[in-house]
CSV table of C-alpha atoms in Angstrom, one decimal:
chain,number,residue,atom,x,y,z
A,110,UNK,CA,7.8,44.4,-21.9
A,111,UNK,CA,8.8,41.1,-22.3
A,112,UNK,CA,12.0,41.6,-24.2
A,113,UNK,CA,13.4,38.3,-24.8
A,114,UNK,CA,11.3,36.6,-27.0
A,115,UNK,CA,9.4,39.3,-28.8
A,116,UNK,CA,12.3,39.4,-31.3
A,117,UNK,CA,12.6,35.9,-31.7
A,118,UNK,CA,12.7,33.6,-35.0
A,119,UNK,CA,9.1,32.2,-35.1
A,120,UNK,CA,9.3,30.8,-38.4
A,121,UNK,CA,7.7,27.3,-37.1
A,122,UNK,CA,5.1,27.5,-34.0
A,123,UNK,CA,4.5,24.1,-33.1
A,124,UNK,CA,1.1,23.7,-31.6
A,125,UNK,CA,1.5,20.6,-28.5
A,126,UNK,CA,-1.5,19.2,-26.6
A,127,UNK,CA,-0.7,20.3,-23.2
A,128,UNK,CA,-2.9,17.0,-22.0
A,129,UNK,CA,-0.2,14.9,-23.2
A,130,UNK,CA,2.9,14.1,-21.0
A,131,UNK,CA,4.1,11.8,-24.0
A,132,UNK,CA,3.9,15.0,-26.5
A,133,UNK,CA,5.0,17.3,-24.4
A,134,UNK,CA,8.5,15.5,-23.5
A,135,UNK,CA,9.0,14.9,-27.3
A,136,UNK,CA,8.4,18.5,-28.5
A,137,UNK,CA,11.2,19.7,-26.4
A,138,UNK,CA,13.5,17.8,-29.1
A,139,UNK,CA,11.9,19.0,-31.9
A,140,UNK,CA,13.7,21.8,-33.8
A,141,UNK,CA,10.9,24.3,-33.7
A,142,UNK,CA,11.3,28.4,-33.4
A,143,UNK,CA,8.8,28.5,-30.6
A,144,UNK,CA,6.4,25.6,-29.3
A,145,UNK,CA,3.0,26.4,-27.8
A,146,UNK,CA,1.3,24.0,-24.9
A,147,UNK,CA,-2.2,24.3,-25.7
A,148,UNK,CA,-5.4,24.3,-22.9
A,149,UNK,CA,-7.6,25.4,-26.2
A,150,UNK,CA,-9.1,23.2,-28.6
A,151,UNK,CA,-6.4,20.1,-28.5
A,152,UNK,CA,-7.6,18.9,-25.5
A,153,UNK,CA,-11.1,17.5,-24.2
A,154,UNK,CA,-12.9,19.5,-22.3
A,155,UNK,CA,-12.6,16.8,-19.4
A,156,UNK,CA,-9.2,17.4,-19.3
A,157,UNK,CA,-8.4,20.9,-19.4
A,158,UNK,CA,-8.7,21.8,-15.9
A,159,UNK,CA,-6.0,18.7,-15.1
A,160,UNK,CA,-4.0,19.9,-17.9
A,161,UNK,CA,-3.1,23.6,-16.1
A,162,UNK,CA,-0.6,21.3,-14.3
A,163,UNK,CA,1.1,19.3,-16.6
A,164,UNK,CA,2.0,22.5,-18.5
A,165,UNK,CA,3.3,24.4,-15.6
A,166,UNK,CA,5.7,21.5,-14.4
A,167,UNK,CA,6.3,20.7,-18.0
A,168,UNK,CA,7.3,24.0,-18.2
A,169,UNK,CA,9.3,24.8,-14.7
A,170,UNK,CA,11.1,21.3,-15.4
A,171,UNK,CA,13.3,23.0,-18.2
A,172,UNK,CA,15.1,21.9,-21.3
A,173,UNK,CA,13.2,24.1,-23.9
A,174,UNK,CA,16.7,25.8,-25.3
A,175,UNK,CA,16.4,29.2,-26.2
A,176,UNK,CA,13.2,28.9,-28.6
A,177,UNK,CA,9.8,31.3,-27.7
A,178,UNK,CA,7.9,29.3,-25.3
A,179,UNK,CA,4.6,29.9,-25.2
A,180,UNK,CA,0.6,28.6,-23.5
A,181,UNK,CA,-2.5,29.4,-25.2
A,182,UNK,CA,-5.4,29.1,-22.6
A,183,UNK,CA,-9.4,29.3,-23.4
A,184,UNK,CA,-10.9,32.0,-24.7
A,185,UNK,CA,-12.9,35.1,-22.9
A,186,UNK,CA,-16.0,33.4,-23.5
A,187,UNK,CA,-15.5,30.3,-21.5
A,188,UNK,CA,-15.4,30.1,-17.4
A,189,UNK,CA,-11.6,29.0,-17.9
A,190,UNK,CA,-9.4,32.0,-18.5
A,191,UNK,CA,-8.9,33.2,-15.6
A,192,UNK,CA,-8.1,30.5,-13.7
A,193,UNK,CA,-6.2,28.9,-16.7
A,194,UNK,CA,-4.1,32.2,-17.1
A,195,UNK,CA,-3.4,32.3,-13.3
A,196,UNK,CA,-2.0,28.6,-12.7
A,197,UNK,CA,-0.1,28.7,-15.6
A,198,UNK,CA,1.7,31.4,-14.9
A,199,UNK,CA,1.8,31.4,-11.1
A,200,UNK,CA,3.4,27.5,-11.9
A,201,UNK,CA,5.7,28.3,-14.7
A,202,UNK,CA,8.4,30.6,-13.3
A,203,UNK,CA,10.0,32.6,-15.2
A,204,UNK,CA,10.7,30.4,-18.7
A,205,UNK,CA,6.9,31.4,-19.9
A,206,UNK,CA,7.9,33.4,-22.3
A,207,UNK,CA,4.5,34.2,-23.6
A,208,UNK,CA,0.3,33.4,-23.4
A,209,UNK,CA,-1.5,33.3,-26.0
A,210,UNK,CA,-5.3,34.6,-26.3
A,211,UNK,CA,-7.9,32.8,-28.9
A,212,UNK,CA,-10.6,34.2,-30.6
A,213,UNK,CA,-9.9,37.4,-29.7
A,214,UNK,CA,-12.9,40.1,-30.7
A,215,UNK,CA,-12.1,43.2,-29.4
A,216,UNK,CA,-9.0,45.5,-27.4
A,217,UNK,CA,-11.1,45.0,-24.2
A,218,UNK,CA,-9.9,41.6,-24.1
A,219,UNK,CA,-6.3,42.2,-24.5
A,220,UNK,CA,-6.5,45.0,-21.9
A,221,UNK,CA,-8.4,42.5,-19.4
A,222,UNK,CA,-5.6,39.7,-20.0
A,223,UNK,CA,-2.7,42.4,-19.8
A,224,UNK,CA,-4.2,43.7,-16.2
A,225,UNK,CA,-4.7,40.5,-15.1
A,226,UNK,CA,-1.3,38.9,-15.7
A,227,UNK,CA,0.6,41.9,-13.8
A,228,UNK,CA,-1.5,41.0,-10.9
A,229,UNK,CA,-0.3,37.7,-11.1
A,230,UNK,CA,3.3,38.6,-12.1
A,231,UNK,CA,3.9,40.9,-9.2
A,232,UNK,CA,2.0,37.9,-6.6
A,233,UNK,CA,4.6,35.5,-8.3
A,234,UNK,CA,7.6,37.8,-7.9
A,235,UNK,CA,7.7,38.6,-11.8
A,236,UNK,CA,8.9,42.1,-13.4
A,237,UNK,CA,5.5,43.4,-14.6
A,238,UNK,CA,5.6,42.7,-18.5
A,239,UNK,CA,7.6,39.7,-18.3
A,240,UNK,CA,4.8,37.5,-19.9
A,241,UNK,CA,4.3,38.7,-23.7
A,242,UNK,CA,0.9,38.0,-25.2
A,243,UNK,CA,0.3,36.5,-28.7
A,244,UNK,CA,-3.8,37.3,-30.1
A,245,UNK,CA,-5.3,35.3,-32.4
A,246,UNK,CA,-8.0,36.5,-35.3
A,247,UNK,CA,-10.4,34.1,-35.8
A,248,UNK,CA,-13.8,35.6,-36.3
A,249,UNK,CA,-15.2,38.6,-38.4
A,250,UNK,CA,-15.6,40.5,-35.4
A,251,UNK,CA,-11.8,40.1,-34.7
A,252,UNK,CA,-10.7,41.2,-37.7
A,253,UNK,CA,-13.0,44.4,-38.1
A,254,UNK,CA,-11.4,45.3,-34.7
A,255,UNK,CA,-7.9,43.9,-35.4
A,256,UNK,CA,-5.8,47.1,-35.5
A,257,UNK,CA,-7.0,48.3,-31.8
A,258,UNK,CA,-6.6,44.6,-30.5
A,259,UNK,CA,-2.5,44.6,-32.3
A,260,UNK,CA,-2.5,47.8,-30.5
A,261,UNK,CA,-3.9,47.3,-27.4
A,262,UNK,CA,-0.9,46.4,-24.8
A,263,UNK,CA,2.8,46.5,-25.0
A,264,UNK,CA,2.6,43.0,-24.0
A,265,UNK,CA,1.2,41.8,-28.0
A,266,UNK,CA,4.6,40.2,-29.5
A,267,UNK,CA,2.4,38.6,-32.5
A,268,UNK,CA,-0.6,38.1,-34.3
A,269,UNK,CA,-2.2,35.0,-35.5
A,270,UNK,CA,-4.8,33.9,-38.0
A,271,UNK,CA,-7.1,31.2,-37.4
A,272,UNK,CA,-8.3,30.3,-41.0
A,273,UNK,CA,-10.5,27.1,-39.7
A,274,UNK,CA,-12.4,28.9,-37.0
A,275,UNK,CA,-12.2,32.5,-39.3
A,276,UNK,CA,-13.8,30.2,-41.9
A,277,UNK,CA,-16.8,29.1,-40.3
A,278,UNK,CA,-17.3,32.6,-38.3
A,279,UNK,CA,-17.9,33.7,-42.0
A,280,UNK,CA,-19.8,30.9,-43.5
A,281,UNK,CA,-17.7,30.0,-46.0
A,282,UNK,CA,-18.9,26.4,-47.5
A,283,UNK,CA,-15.3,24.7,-46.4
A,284,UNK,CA,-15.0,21.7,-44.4
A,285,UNK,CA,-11.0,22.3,-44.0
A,286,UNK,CA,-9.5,25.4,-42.9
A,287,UNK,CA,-6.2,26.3,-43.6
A,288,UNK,CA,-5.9,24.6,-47.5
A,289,UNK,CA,-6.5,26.0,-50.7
A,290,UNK,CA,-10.2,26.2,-52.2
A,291,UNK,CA,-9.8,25.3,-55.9
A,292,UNK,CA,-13.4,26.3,-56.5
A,293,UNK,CA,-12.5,30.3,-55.7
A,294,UNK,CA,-10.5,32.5,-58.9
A,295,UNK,CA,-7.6,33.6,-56.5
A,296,UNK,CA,-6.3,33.0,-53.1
A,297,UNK,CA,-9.7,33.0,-50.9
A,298,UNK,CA,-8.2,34.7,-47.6
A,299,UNK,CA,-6.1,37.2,-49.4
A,300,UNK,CA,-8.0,39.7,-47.5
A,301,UNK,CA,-7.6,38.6,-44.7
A,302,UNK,CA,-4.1,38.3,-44.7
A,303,UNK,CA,-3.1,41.6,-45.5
A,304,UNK,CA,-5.3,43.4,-43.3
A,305,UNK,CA,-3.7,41.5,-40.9
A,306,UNK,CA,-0.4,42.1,-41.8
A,307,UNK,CA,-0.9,45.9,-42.1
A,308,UNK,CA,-2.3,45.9,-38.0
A,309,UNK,CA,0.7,44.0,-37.2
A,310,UNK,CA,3.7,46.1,-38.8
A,311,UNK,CA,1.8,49.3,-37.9
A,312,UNK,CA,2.0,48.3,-34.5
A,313,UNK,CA,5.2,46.4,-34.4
A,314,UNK,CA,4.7,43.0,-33.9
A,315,UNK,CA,4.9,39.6,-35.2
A,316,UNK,CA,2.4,37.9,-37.9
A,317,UNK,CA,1.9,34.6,-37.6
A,318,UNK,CA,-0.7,32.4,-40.1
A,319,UNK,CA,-2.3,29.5,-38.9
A,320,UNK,CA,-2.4,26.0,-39.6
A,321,UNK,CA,-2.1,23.7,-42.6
A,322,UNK,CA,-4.6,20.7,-41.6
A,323,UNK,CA,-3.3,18.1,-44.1
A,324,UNK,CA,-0.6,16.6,-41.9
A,325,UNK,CA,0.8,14.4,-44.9
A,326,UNK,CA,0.8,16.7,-47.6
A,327,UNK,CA,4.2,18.7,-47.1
A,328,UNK,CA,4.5,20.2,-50.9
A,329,UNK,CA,1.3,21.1,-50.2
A,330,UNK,CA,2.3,23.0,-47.1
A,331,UNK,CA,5.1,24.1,-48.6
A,332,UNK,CA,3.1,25.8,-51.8
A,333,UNK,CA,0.3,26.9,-49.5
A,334,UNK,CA,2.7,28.8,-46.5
A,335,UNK,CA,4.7,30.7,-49.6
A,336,UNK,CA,1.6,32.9,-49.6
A,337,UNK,CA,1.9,34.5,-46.4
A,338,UNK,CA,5.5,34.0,-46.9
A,339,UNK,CA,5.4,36.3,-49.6
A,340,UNK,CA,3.5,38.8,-48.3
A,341,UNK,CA,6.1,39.5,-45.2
A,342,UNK,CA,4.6,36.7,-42.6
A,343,UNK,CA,7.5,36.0,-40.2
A,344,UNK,CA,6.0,32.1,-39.3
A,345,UNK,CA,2.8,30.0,-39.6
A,346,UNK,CA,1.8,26.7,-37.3
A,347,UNK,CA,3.1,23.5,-37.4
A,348,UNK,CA,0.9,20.7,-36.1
A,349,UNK,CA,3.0,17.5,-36.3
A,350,UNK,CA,6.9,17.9,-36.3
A,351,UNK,CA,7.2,16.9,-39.8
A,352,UNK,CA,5.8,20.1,-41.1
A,353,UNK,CA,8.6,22.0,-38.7
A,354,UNK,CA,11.5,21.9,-41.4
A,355,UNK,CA,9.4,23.2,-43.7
A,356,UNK,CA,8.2,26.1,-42.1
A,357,UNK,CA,11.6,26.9,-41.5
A,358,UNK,CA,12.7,26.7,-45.1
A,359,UNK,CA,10.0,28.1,-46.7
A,360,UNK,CA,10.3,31.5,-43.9
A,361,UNK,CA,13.6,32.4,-44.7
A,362,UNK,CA,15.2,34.6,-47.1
A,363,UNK,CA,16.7,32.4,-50.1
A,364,UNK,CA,20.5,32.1,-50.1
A,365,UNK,CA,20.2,34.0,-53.5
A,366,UNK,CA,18.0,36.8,-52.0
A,367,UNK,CA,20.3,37.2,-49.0
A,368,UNK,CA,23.3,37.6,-50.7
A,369,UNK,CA,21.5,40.4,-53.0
A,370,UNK,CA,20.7,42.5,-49.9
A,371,UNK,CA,23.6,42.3,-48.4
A,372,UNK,CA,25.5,43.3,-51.7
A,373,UNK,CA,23.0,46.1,-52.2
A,374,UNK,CA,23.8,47.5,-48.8
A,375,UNK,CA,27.5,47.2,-49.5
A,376,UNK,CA,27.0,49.4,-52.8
A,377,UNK,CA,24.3,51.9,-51.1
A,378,UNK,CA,27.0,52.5,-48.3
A,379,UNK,CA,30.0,53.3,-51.0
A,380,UNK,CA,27.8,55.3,-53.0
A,381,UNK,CA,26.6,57.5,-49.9
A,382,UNK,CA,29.6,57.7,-48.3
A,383,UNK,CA,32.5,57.6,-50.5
A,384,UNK,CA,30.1,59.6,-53.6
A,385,UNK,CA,27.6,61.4,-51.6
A,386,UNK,CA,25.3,60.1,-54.0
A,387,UNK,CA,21.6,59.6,-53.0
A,388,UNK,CA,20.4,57.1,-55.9
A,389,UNK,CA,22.8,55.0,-58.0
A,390,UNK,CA,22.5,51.9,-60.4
A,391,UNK,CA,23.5,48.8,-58.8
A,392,UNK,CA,23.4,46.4,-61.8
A,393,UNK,CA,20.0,46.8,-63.6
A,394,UNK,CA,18.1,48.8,-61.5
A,395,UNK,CA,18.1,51.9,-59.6
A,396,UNK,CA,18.4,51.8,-55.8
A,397,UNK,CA,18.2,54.4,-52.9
A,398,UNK,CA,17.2,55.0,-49.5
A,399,UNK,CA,13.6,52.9,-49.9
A,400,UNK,CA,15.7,50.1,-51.0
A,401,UNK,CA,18.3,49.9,-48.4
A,402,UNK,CA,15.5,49.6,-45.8
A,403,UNK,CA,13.9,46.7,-47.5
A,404,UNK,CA,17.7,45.4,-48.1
A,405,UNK,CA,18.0,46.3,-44.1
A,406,UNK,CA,15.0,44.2,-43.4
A,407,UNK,CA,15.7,41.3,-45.4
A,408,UNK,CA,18.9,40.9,-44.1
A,409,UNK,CA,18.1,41.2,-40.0
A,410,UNK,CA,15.8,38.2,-41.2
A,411,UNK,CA,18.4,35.9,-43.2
A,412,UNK,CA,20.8,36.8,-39.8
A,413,UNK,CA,18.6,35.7,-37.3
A,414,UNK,CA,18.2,31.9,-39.3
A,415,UNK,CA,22.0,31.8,-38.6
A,416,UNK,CA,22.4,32.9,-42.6
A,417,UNK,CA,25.7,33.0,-43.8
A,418,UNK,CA,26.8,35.5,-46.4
A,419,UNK,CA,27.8,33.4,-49.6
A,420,UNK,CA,28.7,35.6,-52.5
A,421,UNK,CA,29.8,39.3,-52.7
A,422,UNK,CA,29.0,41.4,-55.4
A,423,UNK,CA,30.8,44.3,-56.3
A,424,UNK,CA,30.2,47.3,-54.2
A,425,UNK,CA,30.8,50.4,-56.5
A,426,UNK,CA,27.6,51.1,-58.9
């Protein structure tokens, strides 16, 4: 189901007003791992309906490179999905890569959209599955049910937070989702993001956390996107192109850490191999099979950024 992008980098996901010719034409220059044309809540409700269009020519018109390329429509609970979901795609041809569903609450709504787009896909002349989903969690009832709703259809690539909408479905007293609260001893969504981290990776797919609101503030960005970063998020939303080369920086492995793993895996190899040793040293700490898959891990990510190997340690231990 939908194999070519759901492997993809999507360290940056540049969100792009899909009301906006202007935008639109730019973002296909900017260096972003995927770029989503929205029908959701970056355009008026006047033009939403006008907006199906643009996307699909925009779209069918070409010169997006090889990066994920993705709609979101409206969610369940508006009269627009269907009909959003059906001209997109019907318009598109075959470079959608993905759609993605907002404020998702339960699996019945995936299962709807997956049923639904293979109708269309097979009208259109599509493989069934060619069009990958992406869900977004951004109330409490979304993230009660956000393990069924990761697990839901073969067509989920990723999962995505929505802290502003997330923040208001619990009450919080924030005018600005997305930033860091002073006010609260700790990292307010910390929850949150791991619970949906751990529906993700049980279900193998892609974890995405939303958007960073102040547009000028890049070290801020920077500092706040380090803590999904550091949890094992893969990307998080860029709103204006100047937070894209950030995102990419800041969701990579560091030169340092890359050259580790790929030294550890050297060692691990030798020692298995050559030794037929199951645990060894490799400098000051102990390594074995738990460690090479992180090293395994770590490394598939660094390759994928186009990392280059800088350094190589010794590999007996």
């Amino acid at each position: 189901m939908s194999l070519r992008s759901r492997s993809l980098l999507r360290r940056s996901c540049l969100s792009v007003p899909g009301s906006s010719d202007r935008f639109i034409a730019k973002a296909r220059d900017i260096e972003a791992d995927m770029t989503f044309l929205d029908l959701e809540d970056s355009v008026a409700p006047s033009e939403k309906v006008q907006a199906r269009s643009t996307i699909a020519r925009a779209i069918a018109a070409g010169g997006w490179d090889e990066r994920v390329l993705c709609v979101r429509v409206n969610a369940w609970d508006t009269a627009l999905t269907f009909r959003d979901i059906l001209e997109v795609v019907q318009g598109s041809g075959e470079r959608l890569d993905e759609i993605m569903l907002p404020k998702v609450q339960n699996a019945a709504q995936v299962v709807a959209t997956d049923l639904l787009l293979t109708q269309i896909e097979l009208e259109a002349g599509l493989e069934p599955g060619h069009v990958g989903l992406e869900v977004q969690i951004e109330t409490t009832t979304g993230l009660i049910n956000v393990e069924e709703i990761c697990a839901a259809s073969p067509r989920v690539e990723a999962v995505v937070f929505g802290p502003a909408d997330f923040a208001a479905s619990m009450e919080m007293p924030v005018l600005t989702g997305g930033v860091e609260v002073p006010q609260y001893p700790g990292d307010h969504f910390h929850y949150v993001f791991s619970k949906i981290l751990m529906a993700a990776r049980a279900a193998g797919i892609q974890v995405i956390d939303g958007p960073y609101l102040k547009i000028a503030d890049l070290e801020g960005l920077r500092n706040y996107a380090l803590r999904s970063a550091m949890l094992g998020y893969d990307g998080k939303w860029a709103i204006h192109p100047t937070q894209v080369e950030v995102l990419n920086d800041v969701y990579r492995p560091t030169q340092e850490l890359f050259d580790k793993a790929c030294d550890l895996l050297d060692a691990y190899a030798v020692a298995t191999s050559d030794d037929g040793r199951g645990a060894v040293m490799f400098g000051d700490e102990m390594i074995d099979e738990a460690s090479r898959k992180m090293a395994l891990k770590f490394r598939a990510r660094g390759e994928k950024a186009r990392m280059v190997r800088t350094s190589r340690g010794t590999a007996s231990v």
